[in-house]
Amino acid sequence: LKGSFSEIPELQVWYTKLGRPSTRFLFKQLDSLWLLDSGGTFTLELQEDELFTLTTLTTGTKGSYPLPPKSMPFPQVYKDDFDVDYPFFSEAPNFADQTGVFEYFTNIEDPGEHRFTLRQVLNQRPITWAADAYNTISIIGNYKWSNLTVTCDVYIETPEKGGVFIAGRVNKGGILIRGARGVFFWIFANGTYRVTGDLAGWILYALGHVDVTAKKWYTLTLIINGRFSSGMLNGQYVWTGIPVSFPKNGWAA
């Protein structure tokens, strides 16, 4: 030890041994080192998979942590306005992105109620190593949910080609997300809507025209109750009474 460090009389020693569980130690306190050699020198014998922590602090302890809280069901009533102080490049809690990347976004051009949003930040399909879906999707809630109402304020950024959906009873995720079934309520910037029984859009329940364009906020509502579903745009019903025989339960999305 050089300079002012050469005057240190004693070092506390903490030892970690990695490797096989039978020989493993994590942050174990050993006898302290007294710097008896001239010039502040000392010797440690190091073997492989070993870590030593040397410190002048005498108050150190091995860290501890409380038991994690017990698993609880997702709350039946949930609401989020995405109003956080530092949203940059961070995910919203409780949302689980399956395809695409949804992040907090502060729209500084909007001083109103939609200043804070959850935004899809990918503008092209990435290279994937699983059976990824072509449509971006983030799920939330409880897989056991059956009867539910999903309401979300939505904004389409891409004119003509852009679109957005809300969904319920979504029954698959992860590498199986491409084949996810459920009830999906879509609106598109070209002024159309669709109701599908799957994320891929192969199972078509209904379609039609709505007064929707890009660069404008809309409120979508999806209601699923028993064997039937309905959808609203800005508080007005767009479709009602569409039968839903499958799936019986799943996430919101």
Short mmCIF file of C-alpha atoms in Angstrom, two decimals:
data_model
loop_
_atom_site.label_atom_id
_atom_site.label_comp_id
_atom_site.label_asym_id
_atom_site.label_seq_id
_atom_site.Cartn_x
_atom_site.Cartn_y
_atom_site.Cartn_z
CA LEU A 1 0.00 0.00 0.00
CA LYS A 2 1.43 3.36 -1.03
CA GLY A 3 1.11 6.90 0.27
CA SER A 4 -1.42 7.50 3.02
CA PHE A 5 -2.63 3.91 2.60
CA SER A 6 0.73 2.66 3.89
CA GLU A 7 -0.27 3.85 7.37
CA ILE A 8 -3.30 1.52 7.57
CA PRO A 9 -2.61 -0.87 10.46
CA GLU A 10 -5.32 -3.48 9.81
CA LEU A 11 -7.59 -4.74 7.04
CA GLN A 12 -10.84 -6.66 7.49
CA VAL A 13 -11.13 -9.69 5.21
CA TRP A 14 -14.32 -11.08 3.63
CA TYR A 15 -14.11 -14.28 1.61
CA THR A 16 -16.27 -15.74 -1.18
CA LYS A 17 -15.75 -19.17 -2.69
CA LEU A 18 -17.66 -19.89 -5.90
CA GLY A 19 -18.07 -23.21 -7.65
CA ARG A 20 -19.75 -26.37 -6.35
CA PRO A 21 -22.50 -25.90 -3.72
CA SER A 22 -20.74 -28.25 -1.30
CA THR A 23 -17.68 -25.96 -1.07
CA ARG A 24 -19.37 -22.61 -1.65
CA PHE A 25 -19.07 -19.65 0.74
CA LEU A 26 -20.66 -16.26 0.16
CA PHE A 27 -19.12 -13.27 1.95
CA LYS A 28 -17.69 -15.02 5.01
CA GLN A 29 -15.62 -12.96 7.45
CA LEU A 30 -12.07 -14.21 8.06
CA ASP A 31 -9.41 -13.08 10.51
CA SER A 32 -8.19 -9.55 9.87
CA LEU A 33 -4.83 -8.77 8.30
CA TRP A 34 -2.24 -6.85 10.30
CA LEU A 35 0.26 -5.02 8.12
CA LEU A 36 3.39 -6.12 9.96
CA ASP A 37 5.66 -5.93 6.92
CA SER A 38 7.50 -2.72 6.23
CA GLY A 39 6.10 -0.51 3.49
CA GLY A 40 2.48 -1.57 4.03
CA THR A 41 2.74 -4.95 2.32
CA PHE A 42 0.81 -8.14 2.96
CA THR A 43 0.29 -11.48 1.27
CA LEU A 44 -2.87 -13.35 0.28
CA GLU A 45 -2.94 -16.80 -1.27
CA LEU A 46 -5.55 -16.90 -4.06
CA GLN A 47 -7.08 -20.06 -5.46
CA GLU A 48 -9.39 -20.26 -8.46
CA ASP A 49 -13.05 -19.27 -8.00
CA GLU A 50 -12.21 -17.16 -4.95
CA LEU A 51 -12.99 -13.52 -4.18
CA PHE A 52 -11.52 -11.46 -1.34
CA THR A 53 -12.88 -8.15 -0.10
CA LEU A 54 -10.40 -6.04 1.90
CA THR A 55 -11.66 -3.03 3.83
CA THR A 56 -10.80 -0.75 6.74
CA LEU A 57 -14.46 -0.75 7.79
CA THR A 58 -15.10 -2.80 10.92
CA THR A 59 -18.89 -2.44 10.84
CA GLY A 60 -19.52 -4.52 7.73
CA THR A 61 -21.97 -7.45 7.75
CA LYS A 62 -23.23 -9.96 5.24
CA GLY A 63 -26.31 -8.56 3.55
CA SER A 64 -29.77 -9.89 4.29
CA TYR A 65 -33.21 -9.43 2.81
CA PRO A 66 -36.76 -10.14 3.98
CA LEU A 67 -38.86 -12.88 2.42
CA PRO A 68 -40.68 -11.71 -0.72
CA PRO A 69 -44.40 -11.07 -0.33
CA LYS A 70 -46.67 -14.02 -1.02
CA SER A 71 -48.14 -14.31 -4.49
CA MET A 72 -51.47 -12.52 -4.79
CA PRO A 73 -54.09 -12.51 -7.57
CA PHE A 74 -54.10 -9.52 -9.90
CA PRO A 75 -56.56 -6.86 -8.64
CA GLN A 76 -59.99 -7.07 -10.21
CA VAL A 77 -60.06 -3.29 -10.73
CA TYR A 78 -56.88 -1.84 -12.26
CA LYS A 79 -56.15 1.56 -13.79
CA ASP A 80 -52.98 3.28 -14.98
CA ASP A 81 -52.43 6.72 -16.48
CA PHE A 82 -48.65 6.18 -16.95
CA ASP A 83 -47.83 9.41 -15.08
CA VAL A 84 -44.29 8.88 -13.77
CA ASP A 85 -41.40 11.26 -13.16
CA TYR A 86 -38.68 9.59 -15.24
CA PRO A 87 -40.26 7.39 -17.89
CA PHE A 88 -37.42 7.24 -20.39
CA PHE A 89 -36.85 3.76 -21.87
CA SER A 90 -38.69 1.96 -19.07
CA GLU A 91 -41.55 -0.51 -19.06
CA ALA A 92 -44.79 0.03 -17.19
CA PRO A 93 -45.28 -2.34 -14.24
CA ASN A 94 -47.64 -5.30 -14.62
CA PHE A 95 -47.56 -5.20 -18.44
CA ALA A 96 -45.80 -8.16 -20.07
CA ASP A 97 -44.66 -7.43 -23.63
CA GLN A 98 -44.94 -10.49 -25.87
CA THR A 99 -44.10 -8.95 -29.25
CA GLY A 100 -42.78 -5.43 -29.68
CA VAL A 101 -41.57 -3.01 -27.01
CA PHE A 102 -43.97 -0.84 -25.02
CA GLU A 103 -42.39 2.00 -23.03
CA TYR A 104 -43.39 5.01 -21.01
CA PHE A 105 -43.55 8.10 -23.23
CA THR A 106 -44.05 11.73 -22.28
CA ASN A 107 -45.68 13.70 -25.10
CA ILE A 108 -44.43 17.22 -24.47
CA GLU A 109 -46.68 18.52 -27.28
CA ASP A 110 -49.81 17.41 -25.42
CA PRO A 111 -50.47 19.43 -22.26
CA GLY A 112 -53.75 17.61 -21.59
CA GLU A 113 -54.77 14.28 -20.13
CA HIS A 114 -52.76 12.28 -22.68
CA ARG A 115 -49.38 13.78 -21.88
CA PHE A 116 -48.25 10.50 -20.31
CA THR A 117 -48.69 7.37 -22.42
CA LEU A 118 -47.56 3.81 -23.07
CA ARG A 119 -46.08 3.82 -26.55
CA GLN A 120 -45.08 1.08 -28.98
CA VAL A 121 -41.53 2.10 -29.93
CA LEU A 122 -40.64 -0.38 -32.68
CA ASN A 123 -41.34 0.79 -36.22
CA GLN A 124 -40.15 -2.32 -38.05
CA ARG A 125 -40.21 -6.04 -37.41
CA PRO A 126 -36.99 -7.25 -35.72
CA ILE A 127 -35.16 -10.50 -36.38
CA THR A 128 -36.61 -13.04 -33.95
CA TRP A 129 -35.68 -16.56 -32.87
CA ALA A 130 -39.18 -17.80 -32.00
CA ALA A 131 -42.61 -17.93 -33.63
CA ASP A 132 -43.14 -14.24 -32.96
CA ALA A 133 -46.43 -12.54 -33.79
CA TYR A 134 -46.66 -10.05 -36.63
CA ASN A 135 -48.69 -7.69 -34.45
CA THR A 136 -47.24 -6.15 -31.32
CA ILE A 137 -48.98 -7.12 -28.09
CA SER A 138 -48.57 -6.59 -24.36
CA ILE A 139 -50.68 -8.59 -21.91
CA ILE A 140 -51.83 -7.73 -18.40
CA GLY A 141 -54.07 -9.10 -15.69
CA ASN A 142 -55.09 -12.56 -14.53
CA TYR A 143 -55.21 -15.58 -16.82
CA LYS A 144 -58.31 -16.83 -14.98
CA TRP A 145 -60.33 -13.75 -15.97
CA SER A 146 -63.47 -14.58 -17.95
CA ASN A 147 -65.98 -11.71 -17.71
CA LEU A 148 -64.20 -8.39 -18.05
CA THR A 149 -64.32 -4.84 -19.36
CA VAL A 150 -61.21 -3.32 -20.93
CA THR A 151 -61.11 0.43 -21.58
CA CYS A 152 -58.15 2.25 -23.10
CA ASP A 153 -57.48 5.63 -24.70
CA VAL A 154 -55.64 4.93 -27.96
CA TYR A 155 -53.78 6.96 -30.58
CA ILE A 156 -52.74 5.81 -34.06
CA GLU A 157 -49.52 7.43 -35.25
CA THR A 158 -49.30 6.06 -38.83
CA PRO A 159 -51.88 7.44 -41.33
CA GLU A 160 -53.83 4.98 -43.52
CA LYS A 161 -51.87 1.87 -42.51
CA GLY A 162 -51.81 2.24 -38.72
CA GLY A 163 -54.07 0.44 -36.29
CA VAL A 164 -54.57 -0.51 -32.66
CA PHE A 165 -56.48 -3.13 -30.70
CA ILE A 166 -57.61 -4.02 -27.21
CA ALA A 167 -58.37 -7.60 -26.27
CA GLY A 168 -59.63 -9.96 -23.59
CA ARG A 169 -59.41 -13.67 -22.81
CA VAL A 170 -56.03 -13.84 -24.54
CA ASN A 171 -55.03 -17.45 -23.95
CA LYS A 172 -51.39 -17.72 -25.09
CA GLY A 173 -48.10 -15.92 -24.62
CA GLY A 174 -44.36 -16.33 -25.07
CA ILE A 175 -43.28 -18.39 -28.08
CA LEU A 176 -46.93 -19.38 -28.62
CA ILE A 177 -48.17 -15.79 -28.92
CA ARG A 178 -48.61 -16.01 -32.70
CA GLY A 179 -51.47 -18.47 -32.19
CA ALA A 180 -53.14 -16.54 -29.34
CA ARG A 181 -56.93 -16.73 -29.28
CA GLY A 182 -59.31 -14.33 -27.54
CA VAL A 183 -61.56 -11.41 -28.45
CA PHE A 184 -59.71 -8.64 -30.31
CA PHE A 185 -61.30 -5.25 -31.10
CA TRP A 186 -59.31 -3.38 -33.77
CA ILE A 187 -59.64 0.10 -35.26
CA PHE A 188 -57.58 1.33 -38.20
CA ALA A 189 -56.55 4.74 -39.52
CA ASN A 190 -58.36 4.02 -42.81
CA GLY A 191 -61.71 4.25 -41.00
CA THR A 192 -62.47 0.57 -40.48
CA TYR A 193 -62.89 -1.75 -37.52
CA ARG A 194 -62.64 -5.48 -37.04
CA VAL A 195 -63.49 -7.99 -34.36
CA THR A 196 -61.40 -11.15 -34.50
CA GLY A 197 -61.09 -14.30 -32.45
CA ASP A 198 -57.31 -14.38 -32.68
CA LEU A 199 -54.27 -12.12 -32.79
CA ALA A 200 -53.39 -13.15 -36.35
CA GLY A 201 -56.78 -11.98 -37.62
CA TRP A 202 -57.75 -15.25 -39.29
CA ILE A 203 -60.96 -15.69 -37.28
CA LEU A 204 -63.19 -12.80 -38.31
CA TYR A 205 -66.28 -12.07 -36.22
CA ALA A 206 -67.25 -8.66 -37.62
CA LEU A 207 -66.00 -5.72 -39.68
CA GLY A 208 -67.28 -2.34 -40.74
CA HIS A 209 -66.62 1.39 -40.95
CA VAL A 210 -66.03 3.87 -38.12
CA ASP A 211 -65.08 7.55 -37.99
CA VAL A 212 -61.41 7.00 -37.17
CA THR A 213 -58.25 8.67 -38.47
CA ALA A 214 -54.64 8.87 -37.37
CA LYS A 215 -53.28 11.58 -35.06
CA LYS A 216 -56.37 11.65 -32.86
CA TRP A 217 -57.28 10.16 -29.49
CA TYR A 218 -60.13 7.64 -29.15
CA THR A 219 -61.53 5.63 -26.25
CA LEU A 220 -62.00 1.93 -26.94
CA THR A 221 -64.04 -0.33 -24.69
CA LEU A 222 -64.35 -4.11 -24.90
CA ILE A 223 -66.99 -5.91 -22.83
CA ILE A 224 -66.98 -9.71 -22.51
CA ASN A 225 -69.74 -11.30 -20.46
CA GLY A 226 -70.42 -15.03 -20.62
CA ARG A 227 -70.79 -16.15 -24.23
CA PHE A 228 -71.19 -12.65 -25.71
CA SER A 229 -69.05 -9.60 -26.33
CA SER A 230 -69.56 -5.95 -27.28
CA GLY A 231 -67.36 -3.04 -28.29
CA MET A 232 -67.63 0.74 -27.89
CA LEU A 233 -65.90 3.70 -29.51
CA ASN A 234 -65.98 6.95 -27.52
CA GLY A 235 -68.83 5.62 -25.40
CA GLN A 236 -71.02 4.55 -28.32
CA TYR A 237 -71.62 0.90 -29.23
CA VAL A 238 -70.00 -0.17 -32.50
CA TRP A 239 -71.00 -3.83 -32.23
CA THR A 240 -72.93 -5.95 -29.74
CA GLY A 241 -73.85 -9.55 -29.03
CA ILE A 242 -71.03 -11.29 -30.87
CA PRO A 243 -70.91 -14.93 -29.60
CA VAL A 244 -67.67 -16.05 -27.97
CA SER A 245 -67.48 -19.79 -27.38
CA PHE A 246 -63.68 -19.97 -27.01
CA PRO A 247 -61.57 -19.30 -25.06
CA LYS A 248 -63.30 -19.29 -21.68
CA ASN A 249 -60.65 -17.16 -19.93
CA GLY A 250 -57.37 -15.31 -20.43
CA TRP A 251 -55.47 -12.04 -20.05
CA ALA A 252 -56.35 -8.53 -21.16
CA ALA A 253 -54.09 -7.07 -23.86
#
